[in-house]
Amino acid sequence: MDKRLEAGWFQRLAWSVLAVGSVGLLVWVPFLYVAIRRGRGSDWGAFVAFALYEVGSVSLANVPADKGNSALGLVALTTFGLAVWLLLGPLFDKPTPRNAMAGAAPAPWPGQGAGNPYLH
């Protein structure tokens, strides 16, 4: 059975603020958290992708300024947008309803004799 990882809106917003507020330096941290807790291959793939982005962006930050800076900025904005979209949307599972009987058929009242031949 797959592990579930539910998160409320406050936790989702906190992860998003960490990713964007650190100017991308810690964008990989929420994805590592999800990968460790849930253990799915797709979660590990997302973590590796954001970690590689971080290694690449830090190494390219030391390159002298040239025409490629606008492309690097566009890549950074796209990465931030993708990270925030994943953190606020499909990364975490939807919470289970508080009422476990939501949507279930109601049980018969006691004394109705729902199919018990000894109560007739």
PDB file of C-alpha atoms in Angstrom:
ATOM      1  CA  MET A   1       0.000   0.000   0.000  1.00  0.00           C
ATOM      2  CA  ASP A   2       1.287   3.447  -0.864  1.00  0.00           C
ATOM      3  CA  LYS A   3       2.129   5.814   1.936  1.00  0.00           C
ATOM      4  CA  ARG A   4       0.085   8.983   2.137  1.00  0.00           C
ATOM      5  CA  LEU A   5       1.472  12.377   3.022  1.00  0.00           C
ATOM      6  CA  GLU A   6      -1.188  14.923   3.820  1.00  0.00           C
ATOM      7  CA  ALA A   7      -0.497  18.588   4.448  1.00  0.00           C
ATOM      8  CA  GLY A   8      -2.709  21.506   5.371  1.00  0.00           C
ATOM      9  CA  TRP A   9      -2.564  24.872   3.667  1.00  0.00           C
ATOM     10  CA  PHE A  10      -0.320  26.373   6.335  1.00  0.00           C
ATOM     11  CA  GLN A  11       2.318  23.683   5.826  1.00  0.00           C
ATOM     12  CA  ARG A  12       2.089  24.024   2.046  1.00  0.00           C
ATOM     13  CA  LEU A  13       2.516  27.802   2.282  1.00  0.00           C
ATOM     14  CA  ALA A  14       5.432  27.429   4.700  1.00  0.00           C
ATOM     15  CA  TRP A  15       7.261  25.105   2.280  1.00  0.00           C
ATOM     16  CA  SER A  16       6.607  27.530  -0.586  1.00  0.00           C
ATOM     17  CA  VAL A  17       7.896  30.502   1.412  1.00  0.00           C
ATOM     18  CA  LEU A  18      11.037  28.524   2.272  1.00  0.00           C
ATOM     19  CA  ALA A  19      11.661  27.686  -1.383  1.00  0.00           C
ATOM     20  CA  VAL A  20      11.128  31.212  -2.706  1.00  0.00           C
ATOM     21  CA  GLY A  21      12.312  33.153   0.349  1.00  0.00           C
ATOM     22  CA  SER A  22      15.707  31.488   0.246  1.00  0.00           C
ATOM     23  CA  VAL A  23      16.069  32.711  -3.361  1.00  0.00           C
ATOM     24  CA  GLY A  24      16.178  29.105  -4.493  1.00  0.00           C
ATOM     25  CA  LEU A  25      19.029  27.975  -2.262  1.00  0.00           C
ATOM     26  CA  LEU A  26      16.739  25.698  -0.257  1.00  0.00           C
ATOM     27  CA  VAL A  27      14.234  24.783  -2.964  1.00  0.00           C
ATOM     28  CA  TRP A  28      15.253  21.109  -2.674  1.00  0.00           C
ATOM     29  CA  VAL A  29      14.459  20.776   1.074  1.00  0.00           C
ATOM     30  CA  PRO A  30      10.660  20.224   0.837  1.00  0.00           C
ATOM     31  CA  PHE A  31      11.151  17.640  -1.891  1.00  0.00           C
ATOM     32  CA  LEU A  32      13.691  15.752   0.244  1.00  0.00           C
ATOM     33  CA  TYR A  33      11.161  15.780   3.104  1.00  0.00           C
ATOM     34  CA  VAL A  34       8.451  14.323   0.875  1.00  0.00           C
ATOM     35  CA  ALA A  35      10.799  11.736  -0.653  1.00  0.00           C
ATOM     36  CA  ILE A  36      11.946  10.499   2.762  1.00  0.00           C
ATOM     37  CA  ARG A  37       8.440  10.398   4.245  1.00  0.00           C
ATOM     38  CA  ARG A  38       6.647   8.819   1.286  1.00  0.00           C
ATOM     39  CA  GLY A  39       9.477   6.996  -0.486  1.00  0.00           C
ATOM     40  CA  ARG A  40       8.037   6.982  -4.005  1.00  0.00           C
ATOM     41  CA  GLY A  41      10.358   6.937  -6.989  1.00  0.00           C
ATOM     42  CA  SER A  42       8.704  10.019  -8.455  1.00  0.00           C
ATOM     43  CA  ASP A  43       9.333  11.939  -5.230  1.00  0.00           C
ATOM     44  CA  TRP A  44      13.016  10.993  -5.328  1.00  0.00           C
ATOM     45  CA  GLY A  45      13.117  12.059  -8.978  1.00  0.00           C
ATOM     46  CA  ALA A  46      11.696  15.482  -8.107  1.00  0.00           C
ATOM     47  CA  PHE A  47      14.212  15.870  -5.293  1.00  0.00           C
ATOM     48  CA  VAL A  48      17.134  14.937  -7.570  1.00  0.00           C
ATOM     49  CA  ALA A  49      15.918  17.369 -10.252  1.00  0.00           C
ATOM     50  CA  PHE A  50      15.718  20.303  -7.822  1.00  0.00           C
ATOM     51  CA  ALA A  51      19.044  19.353  -6.191  1.00  0.00           C
ATOM     52  CA  LEU A  52      20.724  19.276  -9.622  1.00  0.00           C
ATOM     53  CA  TYR A  53      19.174  22.659 -10.401  1.00  0.00           C
ATOM     54  CA  GLU A  54      20.677  23.994  -7.192  1.00  0.00           C
ATOM     55  CA  VAL A  55      24.143  22.625  -7.961  1.00  0.00           C
ATOM     56  CA  GLY A  56      23.967  24.025 -11.485  1.00  0.00           C
ATOM     57  CA  SER A  57      22.721  27.453 -10.465  1.00  0.00           C
ATOM     58  CA  VAL A  58      25.325  27.848  -7.724  1.00  0.00           C
ATOM     59  CA  SER A  59      28.111  26.828 -10.090  1.00  0.00           C
ATOM     60  CA  LEU A  60      26.844  29.181 -12.829  1.00  0.00           C
ATOM     61  CA  ALA A  61      26.630  32.053 -10.362  1.00  0.00           C
ATOM     62  CA  ASN A  62      30.439  32.180 -10.336  1.00  0.00           C
ATOM     63  CA  VAL A  63      30.668  32.617 -14.113  1.00  0.00           C
ATOM     64  CA  PRO A  64      31.373  36.216 -15.277  1.00  0.00           C
ATOM     65  CA  ALA A  65      28.358  38.180 -16.498  1.00  0.00           C
ATOM     66  CA  ASP A  66      27.469  37.848 -20.170  1.00  0.00           C
ATOM     67  CA  LYS A  67      24.446  37.468 -22.436  1.00  0.00           C
ATOM     68  CA  GLY A  68      23.358  34.220 -20.761  1.00  0.00           C
ATOM     69  CA  ASN A  69      22.229  35.911 -17.561  1.00  0.00           C
ATOM     70  CA  SER A  70      18.733  36.610 -18.877  1.00  0.00           C
ATOM     71  CA  ALA A  71      18.312  32.955 -19.822  1.00  0.00           C
ATOM     72  CA  LEU A  72      19.534  31.886 -16.383  1.00  0.00           C
ATOM     73  CA  GLY A  73      17.049  34.266 -14.781  1.00  0.00           C
ATOM     74  CA  LEU A  74      14.232  32.848 -16.886  1.00  0.00           C
ATOM     75  CA  VAL A  75      15.213  29.314 -15.867  1.00  0.00           C
ATOM     76  CA  ALA A  76      15.261  30.375 -12.203  1.00  0.00           C
ATOM     77  CA  LEU A  77      11.802  31.969 -12.405  1.00  0.00           C
ATOM     78  CA  THR A  78      10.410  28.917 -14.180  1.00  0.00           C
ATOM     79  CA  THR A  79      11.909  26.633 -11.548  1.00  0.00           C
ATOM     80  CA  PHE A  80      10.465  28.728  -8.703  1.00  0.00           C
ATOM     81  CA  GLY A  81       7.061  28.708 -10.382  1.00  0.00           C
ATOM     82  CA  LEU A  82       7.153  24.942 -10.848  1.00  0.00           C
ATOM     83  CA  ALA A  83       8.257  24.376  -7.250  1.00  0.00           C
ATOM     84  CA  VAL A  84       5.502  26.580  -5.812  1.00  0.00           C
ATOM     85  CA  TRP A  85       2.886  24.951  -8.061  1.00  0.00           C
ATOM     86  CA  LEU A  86       3.989  21.476  -6.941  1.00  0.00           C
ATOM     87  CA  LEU A  87       4.114  22.442  -3.267  1.00  0.00           C
ATOM     88  CA  LEU A  88       0.688  24.087  -3.277  1.00  0.00           C
ATOM     89  CA  GLY A  89      -0.982  21.552  -5.536  1.00  0.00           C
ATOM     90  CA  PRO A  90      -0.305  17.962  -6.484  1.00  0.00           C
ATOM     91  CA  LEU A  91       2.740  17.092  -4.323  1.00  0.00           C
ATOM     92  CA  PHE A  92       0.797  16.365  -1.140  1.00  0.00           C
ATOM     93  CA  ASP A  93      -2.182  14.013  -0.905  1.00  0.00           C
ATOM     94  CA  LYS A  94      -5.645  15.367  -0.286  1.00  0.00           C
ATOM     95  CA  PRO A  95      -6.689  15.116   3.365  1.00  0.00           C
ATOM     96  CA  THR A  96      -9.069  12.339   4.294  1.00  0.00           C
ATOM     97  CA  PRO A  97     -12.519  13.518   5.380  1.00  0.00           C
ATOM     98  CA  ARG A  98     -12.931  14.023   9.115  1.00  0.00           C
ATOM     99  CA  ASN A  99     -16.105  11.935   9.115  1.00  0.00           C
ATOM    100  CA  ALA A 100     -15.015   8.450   8.076  1.00  0.00           C
ATOM    101  CA  MET A 101     -18.624   7.540   7.308  1.00  0.00           C
ATOM    102  CA  ALA A 102     -19.031  10.349   4.797  1.00  0.00           C
ATOM    103  CA  GLY A 103     -20.836   9.030   1.768  1.00  0.00           C
ATOM    104  CA  ALA A 104     -21.683   5.665   3.321  1.00  0.00           C
ATOM    105  CA  ALA A 105     -25.223   4.333   3.457  1.00  0.00           C
ATOM    106  CA  PRO A 106     -26.934   4.917   6.801  1.00  0.00           C
ATOM    107  CA  ALA A 107     -27.243   1.938   9.131  1.00  0.00           C
ATOM    108  CA  PRO A 108     -30.749   0.718  10.019  1.00  0.00           C
ATOM    109  CA  TRP A 109     -32.246   1.762  13.340  1.00  0.00           C
ATOM    110  CA  PRO A 110     -32.213  -0.836  16.079  1.00  0.00           C
ATOM    111  CA  GLY A 111     -35.428  -2.788  16.051  1.00  0.00           C
ATOM    112  CA  GLN A 112     -36.042  -2.413  12.327  1.00  0.00           C
ATOM    113  CA  GLY A 113     -35.094  -6.014  11.735  1.00  0.00           C
ATOM    114  CA  ALA A 114     -32.942  -5.450   8.686  1.00  0.00           C
ATOM    115  CA  GLY A 115     -33.062  -8.953   7.308  1.00  0.00           C
ATOM    116  CA  ASN A 116     -32.765 -10.795  10.631  1.00  0.00           C
ATOM    117  CA  PRO A 117     -35.370 -13.623  10.566  1.00  0.00           C
ATOM    118  CA  TYR A 118     -35.418 -13.934  14.362  1.00  0.00           C
ATOM    119  CA  LEU A 119     -36.799 -10.401  14.795  1.00  0.00           C
ATOM    120  CA  HIS A 120     -40.014 -11.047  12.815  1.00  0.00           C
TER     121      HIS A 120
END
